[in-house]
CSV table of N, CA and C in Angstrom, one decimal:
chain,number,residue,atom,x,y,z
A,625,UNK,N,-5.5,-88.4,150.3
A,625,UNK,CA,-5.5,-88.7,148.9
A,625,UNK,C,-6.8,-88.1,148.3
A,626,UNK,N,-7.0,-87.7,147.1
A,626,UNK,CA,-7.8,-86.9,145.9
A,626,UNK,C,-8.3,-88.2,145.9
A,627,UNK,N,-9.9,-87.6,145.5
A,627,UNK,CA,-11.1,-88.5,144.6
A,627,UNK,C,-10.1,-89.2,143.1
A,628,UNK,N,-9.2,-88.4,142.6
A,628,UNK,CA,-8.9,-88.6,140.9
A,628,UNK,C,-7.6,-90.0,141.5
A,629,UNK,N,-7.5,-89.7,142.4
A,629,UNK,CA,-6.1,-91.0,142.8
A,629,UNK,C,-6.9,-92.5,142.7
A,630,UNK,N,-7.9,-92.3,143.2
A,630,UNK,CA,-9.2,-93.3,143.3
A,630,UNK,C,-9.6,-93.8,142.1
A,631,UNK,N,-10.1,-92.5,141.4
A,631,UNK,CA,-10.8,-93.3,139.8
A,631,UNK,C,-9.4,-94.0,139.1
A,632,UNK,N,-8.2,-93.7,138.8
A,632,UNK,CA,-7.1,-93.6,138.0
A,632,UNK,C,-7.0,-95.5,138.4
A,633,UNK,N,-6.6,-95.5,139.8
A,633,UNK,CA,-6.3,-96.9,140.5
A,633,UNK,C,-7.6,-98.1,140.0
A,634,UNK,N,-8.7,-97.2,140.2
A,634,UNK,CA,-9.4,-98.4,139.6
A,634,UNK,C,-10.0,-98.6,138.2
A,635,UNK,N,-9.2,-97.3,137.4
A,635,UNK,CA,-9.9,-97.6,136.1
A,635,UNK,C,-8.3,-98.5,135.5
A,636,UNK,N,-6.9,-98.1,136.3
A,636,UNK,CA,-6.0,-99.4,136.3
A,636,UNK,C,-6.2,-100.5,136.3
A,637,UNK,N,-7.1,-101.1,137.5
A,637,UNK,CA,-7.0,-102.9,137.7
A,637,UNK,C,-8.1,-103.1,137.1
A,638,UNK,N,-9.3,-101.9,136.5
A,638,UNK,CA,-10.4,-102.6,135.7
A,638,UNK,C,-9.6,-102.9,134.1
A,639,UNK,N,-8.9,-101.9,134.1
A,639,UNK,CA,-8.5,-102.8,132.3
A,639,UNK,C,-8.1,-103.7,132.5
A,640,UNK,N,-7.1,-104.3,132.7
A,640,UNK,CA,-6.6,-106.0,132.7
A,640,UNK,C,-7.7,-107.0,133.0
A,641,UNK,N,-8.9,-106.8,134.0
A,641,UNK,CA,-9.4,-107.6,134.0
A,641,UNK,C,-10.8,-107.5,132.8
A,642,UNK,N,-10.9,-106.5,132.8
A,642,UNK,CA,-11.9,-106.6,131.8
A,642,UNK,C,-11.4,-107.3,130.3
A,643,UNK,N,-9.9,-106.7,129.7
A,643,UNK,CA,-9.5,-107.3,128.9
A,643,UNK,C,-9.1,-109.1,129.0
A,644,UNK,N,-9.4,-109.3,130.2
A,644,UNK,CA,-8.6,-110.9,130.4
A,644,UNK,C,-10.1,-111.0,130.5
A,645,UNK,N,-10.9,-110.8,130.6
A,645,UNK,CA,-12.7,-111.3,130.8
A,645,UNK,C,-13.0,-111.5,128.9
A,646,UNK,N,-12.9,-110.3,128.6
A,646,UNK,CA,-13.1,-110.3,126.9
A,646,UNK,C,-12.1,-111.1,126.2
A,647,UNK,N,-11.3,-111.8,126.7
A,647,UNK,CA,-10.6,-112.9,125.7
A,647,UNK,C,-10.8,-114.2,126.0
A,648,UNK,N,-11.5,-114.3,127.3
A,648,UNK,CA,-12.0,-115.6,127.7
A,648,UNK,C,-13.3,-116.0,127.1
A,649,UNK,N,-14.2,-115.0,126.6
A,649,UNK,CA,-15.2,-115.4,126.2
A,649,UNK,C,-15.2,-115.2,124.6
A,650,UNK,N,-13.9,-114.6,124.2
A,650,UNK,CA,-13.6,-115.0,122.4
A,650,UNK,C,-12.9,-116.3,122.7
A,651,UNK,N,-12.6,-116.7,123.2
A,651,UNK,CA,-12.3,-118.3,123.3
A,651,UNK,C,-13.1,-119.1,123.2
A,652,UNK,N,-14.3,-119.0,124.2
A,652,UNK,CA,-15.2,-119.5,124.4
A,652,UNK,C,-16.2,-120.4,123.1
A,653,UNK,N,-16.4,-119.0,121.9
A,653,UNK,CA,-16.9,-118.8,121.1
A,653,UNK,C,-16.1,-119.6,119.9
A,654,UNK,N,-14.5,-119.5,119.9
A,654,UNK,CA,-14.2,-120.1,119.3
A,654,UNK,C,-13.7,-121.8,118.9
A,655,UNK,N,-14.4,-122.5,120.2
A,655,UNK,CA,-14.4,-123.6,120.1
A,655,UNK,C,-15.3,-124.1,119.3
A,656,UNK,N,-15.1,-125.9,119.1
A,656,UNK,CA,-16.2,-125.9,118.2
A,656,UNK,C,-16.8,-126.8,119.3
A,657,UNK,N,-18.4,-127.4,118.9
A,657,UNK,CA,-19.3,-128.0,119.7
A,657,UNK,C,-18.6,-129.3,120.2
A,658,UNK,N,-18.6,-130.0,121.0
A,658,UNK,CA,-18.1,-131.0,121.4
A,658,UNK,C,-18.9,-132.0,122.4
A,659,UNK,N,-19.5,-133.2,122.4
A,659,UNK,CA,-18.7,-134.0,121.4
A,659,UNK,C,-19.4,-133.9,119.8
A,660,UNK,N,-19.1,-134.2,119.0
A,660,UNK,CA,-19.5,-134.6,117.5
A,660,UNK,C,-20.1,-136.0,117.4
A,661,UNK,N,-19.5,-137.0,117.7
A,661,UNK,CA,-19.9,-138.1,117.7
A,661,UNK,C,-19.8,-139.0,119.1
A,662,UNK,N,-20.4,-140.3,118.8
A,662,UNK,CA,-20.7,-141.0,120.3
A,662,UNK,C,-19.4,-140.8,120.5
A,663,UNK,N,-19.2,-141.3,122.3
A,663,UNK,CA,-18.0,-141.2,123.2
A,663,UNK,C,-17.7,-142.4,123.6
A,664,UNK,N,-16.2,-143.2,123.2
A,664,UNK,CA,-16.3,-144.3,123.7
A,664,UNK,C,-15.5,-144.4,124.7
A,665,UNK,N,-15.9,-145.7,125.8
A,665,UNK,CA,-15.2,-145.2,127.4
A,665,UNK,C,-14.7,-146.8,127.5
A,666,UNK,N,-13.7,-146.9,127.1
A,666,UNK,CA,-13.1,-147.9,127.4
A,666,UNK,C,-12.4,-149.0,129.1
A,667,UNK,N,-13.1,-149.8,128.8
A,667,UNK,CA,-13.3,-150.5,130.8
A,667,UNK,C,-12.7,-151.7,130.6
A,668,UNK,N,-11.3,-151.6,131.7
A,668,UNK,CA,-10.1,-152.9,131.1
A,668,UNK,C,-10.7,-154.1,131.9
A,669,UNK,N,-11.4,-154.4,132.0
A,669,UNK,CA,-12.2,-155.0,132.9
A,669,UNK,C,-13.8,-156.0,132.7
A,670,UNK,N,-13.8,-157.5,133.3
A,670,UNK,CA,-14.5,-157.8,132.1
A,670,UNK,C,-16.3,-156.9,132.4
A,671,UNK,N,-17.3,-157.2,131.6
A,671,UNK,CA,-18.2,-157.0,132.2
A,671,UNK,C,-18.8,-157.5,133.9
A,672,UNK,N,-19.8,-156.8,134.7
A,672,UNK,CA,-20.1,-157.3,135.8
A,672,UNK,C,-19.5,-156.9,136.6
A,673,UNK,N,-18.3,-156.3,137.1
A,673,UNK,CA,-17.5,-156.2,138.1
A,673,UNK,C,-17.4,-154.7,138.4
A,674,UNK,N,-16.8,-154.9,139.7
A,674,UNK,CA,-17.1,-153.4,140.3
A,674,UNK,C,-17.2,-152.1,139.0
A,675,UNK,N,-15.7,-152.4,138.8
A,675,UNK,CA,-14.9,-151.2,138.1
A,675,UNK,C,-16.1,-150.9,136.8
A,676,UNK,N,-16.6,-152.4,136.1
A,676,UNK,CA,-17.6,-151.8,135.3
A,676,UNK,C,-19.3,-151.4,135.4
A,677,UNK,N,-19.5,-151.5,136.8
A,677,UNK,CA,-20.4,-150.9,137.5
A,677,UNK,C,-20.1,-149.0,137.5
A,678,UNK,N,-19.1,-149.4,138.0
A,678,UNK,CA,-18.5,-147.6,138.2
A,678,UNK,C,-18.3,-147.4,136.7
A,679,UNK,N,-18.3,-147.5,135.7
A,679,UNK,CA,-17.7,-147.4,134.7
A,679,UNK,C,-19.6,-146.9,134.2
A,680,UNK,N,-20.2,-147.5,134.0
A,680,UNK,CA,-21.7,-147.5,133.8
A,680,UNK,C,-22.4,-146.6,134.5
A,681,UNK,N,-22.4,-145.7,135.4
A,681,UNK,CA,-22.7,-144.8,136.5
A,681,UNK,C,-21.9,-144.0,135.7
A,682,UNK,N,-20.7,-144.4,135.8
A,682,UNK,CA,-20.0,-142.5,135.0
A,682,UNK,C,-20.8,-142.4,133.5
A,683,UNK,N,-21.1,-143.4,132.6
A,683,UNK,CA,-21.2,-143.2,131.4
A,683,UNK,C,-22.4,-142.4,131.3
A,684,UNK,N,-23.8,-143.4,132.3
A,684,UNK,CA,-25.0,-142.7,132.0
A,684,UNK,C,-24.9,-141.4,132.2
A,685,UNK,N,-24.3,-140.5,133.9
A,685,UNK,CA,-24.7,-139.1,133.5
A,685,UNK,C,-23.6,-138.6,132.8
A,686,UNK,N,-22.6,-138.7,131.9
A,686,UNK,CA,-22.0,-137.9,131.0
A,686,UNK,C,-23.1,-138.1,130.2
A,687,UNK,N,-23.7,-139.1,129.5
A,687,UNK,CA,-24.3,-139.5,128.6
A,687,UNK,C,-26.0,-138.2,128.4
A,688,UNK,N,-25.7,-138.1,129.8
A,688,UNK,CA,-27.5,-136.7,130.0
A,688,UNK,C,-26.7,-135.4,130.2
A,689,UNK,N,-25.1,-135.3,130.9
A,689,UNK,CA,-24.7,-133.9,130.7
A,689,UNK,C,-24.5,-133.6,129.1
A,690,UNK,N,-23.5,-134.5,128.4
A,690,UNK,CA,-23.1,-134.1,127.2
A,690,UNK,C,-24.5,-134.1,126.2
A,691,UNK,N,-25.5,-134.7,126.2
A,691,UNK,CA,-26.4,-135.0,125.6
A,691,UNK,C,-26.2,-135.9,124.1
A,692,UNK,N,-24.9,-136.7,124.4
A,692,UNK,CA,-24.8,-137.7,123.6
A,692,UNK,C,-24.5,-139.1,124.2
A,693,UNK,N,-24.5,-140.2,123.0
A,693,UNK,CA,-24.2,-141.2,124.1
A,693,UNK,C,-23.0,-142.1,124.1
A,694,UNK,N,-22.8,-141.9,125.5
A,694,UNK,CA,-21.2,-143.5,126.0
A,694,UNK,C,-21.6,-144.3,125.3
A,695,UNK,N,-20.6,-144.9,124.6
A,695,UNK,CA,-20.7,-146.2,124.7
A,695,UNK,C,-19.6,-147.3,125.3
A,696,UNK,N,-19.8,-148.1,126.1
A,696,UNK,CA,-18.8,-149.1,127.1
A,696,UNK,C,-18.6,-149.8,126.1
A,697,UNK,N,-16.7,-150.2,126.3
A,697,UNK,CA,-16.4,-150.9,125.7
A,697,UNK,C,-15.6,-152.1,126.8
A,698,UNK,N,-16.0,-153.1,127.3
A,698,UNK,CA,-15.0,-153.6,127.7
A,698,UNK,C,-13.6,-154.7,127.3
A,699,UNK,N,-12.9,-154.3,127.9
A,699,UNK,CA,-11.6,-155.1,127.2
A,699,UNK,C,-10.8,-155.8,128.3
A,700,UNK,N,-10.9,-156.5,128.6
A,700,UNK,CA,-10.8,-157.1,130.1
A,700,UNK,C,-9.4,-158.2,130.0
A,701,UNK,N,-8.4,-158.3,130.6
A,701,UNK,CA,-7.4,-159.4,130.1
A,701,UNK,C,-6.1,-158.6,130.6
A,702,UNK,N,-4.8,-159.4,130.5
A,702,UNK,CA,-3.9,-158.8,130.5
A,702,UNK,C,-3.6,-157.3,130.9
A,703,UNK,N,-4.1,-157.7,132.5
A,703,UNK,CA,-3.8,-156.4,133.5
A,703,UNK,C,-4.0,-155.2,133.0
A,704,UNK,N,-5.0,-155.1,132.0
A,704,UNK,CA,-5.1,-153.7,131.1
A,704,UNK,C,-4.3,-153.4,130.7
A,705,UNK,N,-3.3,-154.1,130.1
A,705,UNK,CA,-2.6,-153.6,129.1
A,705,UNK,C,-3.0,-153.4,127.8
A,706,UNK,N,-3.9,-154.6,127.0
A,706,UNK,CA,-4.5,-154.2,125.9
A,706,UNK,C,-5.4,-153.2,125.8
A,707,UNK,N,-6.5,-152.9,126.9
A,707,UNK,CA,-7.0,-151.3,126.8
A,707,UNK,C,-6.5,-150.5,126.6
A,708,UNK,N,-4.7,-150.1,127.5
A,708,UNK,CA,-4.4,-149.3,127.5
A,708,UNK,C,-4.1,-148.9,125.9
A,709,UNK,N,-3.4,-149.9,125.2
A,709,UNK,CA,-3.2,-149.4,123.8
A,709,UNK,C,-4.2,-149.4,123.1
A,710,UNK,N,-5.4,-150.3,123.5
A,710,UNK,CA,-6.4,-149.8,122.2
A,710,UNK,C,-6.5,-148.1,122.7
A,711,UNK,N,-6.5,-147.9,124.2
A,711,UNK,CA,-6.6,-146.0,124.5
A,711,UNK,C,-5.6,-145.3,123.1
A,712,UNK,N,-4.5,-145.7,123.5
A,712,UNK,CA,-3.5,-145.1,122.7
A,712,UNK,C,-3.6,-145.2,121.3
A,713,UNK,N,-4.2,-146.0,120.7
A,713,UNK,CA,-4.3,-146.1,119.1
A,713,UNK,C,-5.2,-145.4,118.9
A,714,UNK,N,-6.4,-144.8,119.8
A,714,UNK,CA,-7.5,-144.1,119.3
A,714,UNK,C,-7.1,-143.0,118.2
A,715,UNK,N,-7.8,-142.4,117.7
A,715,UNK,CA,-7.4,-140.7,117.1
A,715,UNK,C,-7.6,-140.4,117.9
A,716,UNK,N,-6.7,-138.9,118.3
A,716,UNK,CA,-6.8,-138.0,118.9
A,716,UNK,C,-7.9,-136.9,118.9
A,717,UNK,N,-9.1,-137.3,118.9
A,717,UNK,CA,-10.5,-136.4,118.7
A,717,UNK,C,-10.6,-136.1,120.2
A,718,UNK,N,-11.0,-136.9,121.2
A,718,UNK,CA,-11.1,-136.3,122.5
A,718,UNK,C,-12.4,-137.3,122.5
A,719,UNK,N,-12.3,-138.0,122.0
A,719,UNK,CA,-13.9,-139.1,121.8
A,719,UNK,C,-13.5,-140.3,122.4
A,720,UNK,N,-12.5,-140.5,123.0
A,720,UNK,CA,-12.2,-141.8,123.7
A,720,UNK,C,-11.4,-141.6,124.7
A,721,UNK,N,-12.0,-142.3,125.9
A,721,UNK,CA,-11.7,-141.9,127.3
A,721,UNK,C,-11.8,-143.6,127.8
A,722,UNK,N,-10.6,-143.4,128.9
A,722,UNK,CA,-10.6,-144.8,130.0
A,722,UNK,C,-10.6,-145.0,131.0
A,723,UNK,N,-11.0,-146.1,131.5
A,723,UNK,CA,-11.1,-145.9,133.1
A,723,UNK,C,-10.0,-146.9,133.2
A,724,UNK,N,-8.8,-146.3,134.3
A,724,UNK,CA,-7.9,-147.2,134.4
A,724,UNK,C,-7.3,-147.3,135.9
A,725,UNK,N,-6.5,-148.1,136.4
A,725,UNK,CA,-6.3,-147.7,137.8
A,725,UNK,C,-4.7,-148.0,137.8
A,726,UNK,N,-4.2,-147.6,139.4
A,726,UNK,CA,-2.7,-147.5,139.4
A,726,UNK,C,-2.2,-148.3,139.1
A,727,UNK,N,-2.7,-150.2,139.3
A,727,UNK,CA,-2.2,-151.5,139.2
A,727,UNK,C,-1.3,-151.3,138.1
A,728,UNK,N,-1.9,-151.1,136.6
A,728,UNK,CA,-1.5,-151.5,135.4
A,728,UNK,C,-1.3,-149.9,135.1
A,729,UNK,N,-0.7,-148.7,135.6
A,729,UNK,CA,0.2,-148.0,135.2
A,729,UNK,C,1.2,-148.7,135.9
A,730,UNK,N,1.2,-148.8,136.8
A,730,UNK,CA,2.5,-149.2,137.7
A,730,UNK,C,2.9,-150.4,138.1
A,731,UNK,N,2.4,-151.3,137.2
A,731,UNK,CA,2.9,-152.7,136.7
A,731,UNK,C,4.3,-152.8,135.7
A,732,UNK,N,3.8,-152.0,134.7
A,732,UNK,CA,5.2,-151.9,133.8
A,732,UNK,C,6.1,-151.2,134.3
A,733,UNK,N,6.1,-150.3,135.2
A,733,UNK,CA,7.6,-150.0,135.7
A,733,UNK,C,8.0,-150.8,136.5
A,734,UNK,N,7.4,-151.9,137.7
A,734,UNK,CA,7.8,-152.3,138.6
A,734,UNK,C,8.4,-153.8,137.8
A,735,UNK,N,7.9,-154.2,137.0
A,735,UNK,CA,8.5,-155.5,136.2
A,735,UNK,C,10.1,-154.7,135.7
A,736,UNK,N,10.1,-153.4,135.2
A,736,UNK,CA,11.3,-153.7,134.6
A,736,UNK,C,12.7,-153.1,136.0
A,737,UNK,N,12.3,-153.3,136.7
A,737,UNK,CA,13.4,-153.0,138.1
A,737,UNK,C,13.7,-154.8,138.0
């Protein structure tokens, strides 16, 4: 095979990836800053207990990556089910997050069998 079979092949697989490189990074640019305001991390669980131990460890280092701050909310009662909807009533900003476990997703389906 020719030197020109060589450049041709690789100036082929360099467009696509150069092009798929230059729209990742117009993406990039077109996000906006995130978060905007504090982050609330909702813990179905009362204070003091494991889960909000773990819940407290996760908050502080988001709290030094994002450079804003968690704030814990606990809501502890009824198998997390009322966290779950106060989750669900949030607005949809991306500013409220939960910590939840399989029990109480998979409570309500197993009650209705």
């Amino acid at each position: 095979m020719n030197k020109e079979f060589f450049n041709n092949r690789r100036q082929c697989l360099a467009l696509p990836l150069a092009a798929g490189l230059s729209a990742l990074s117009w993406s990039a640019t077109a996000q906006a800053n995130w978060p905007t305001k504090p982050v609330r991390f909702i813990v179905p669980f009362v204070p003091g207990g494991t889960s909000d131990i773990v819940a407290r460890t996760v908050a502080s280092e988001l709290t030094k990556q994002l450079g804003s701050p968690v704030l814990i909310e606990n809501r502890g009662g009824g198998g997390g089910v009322p966290a779950m909807q106060e989750a669900a009533r949030a607005p949809a900003d991306g500013h409220t997050i939960i910590l939840e476990h399989v029990g109480s997703m998979a409570g309500s389906h197993m009650k209705s069998c």
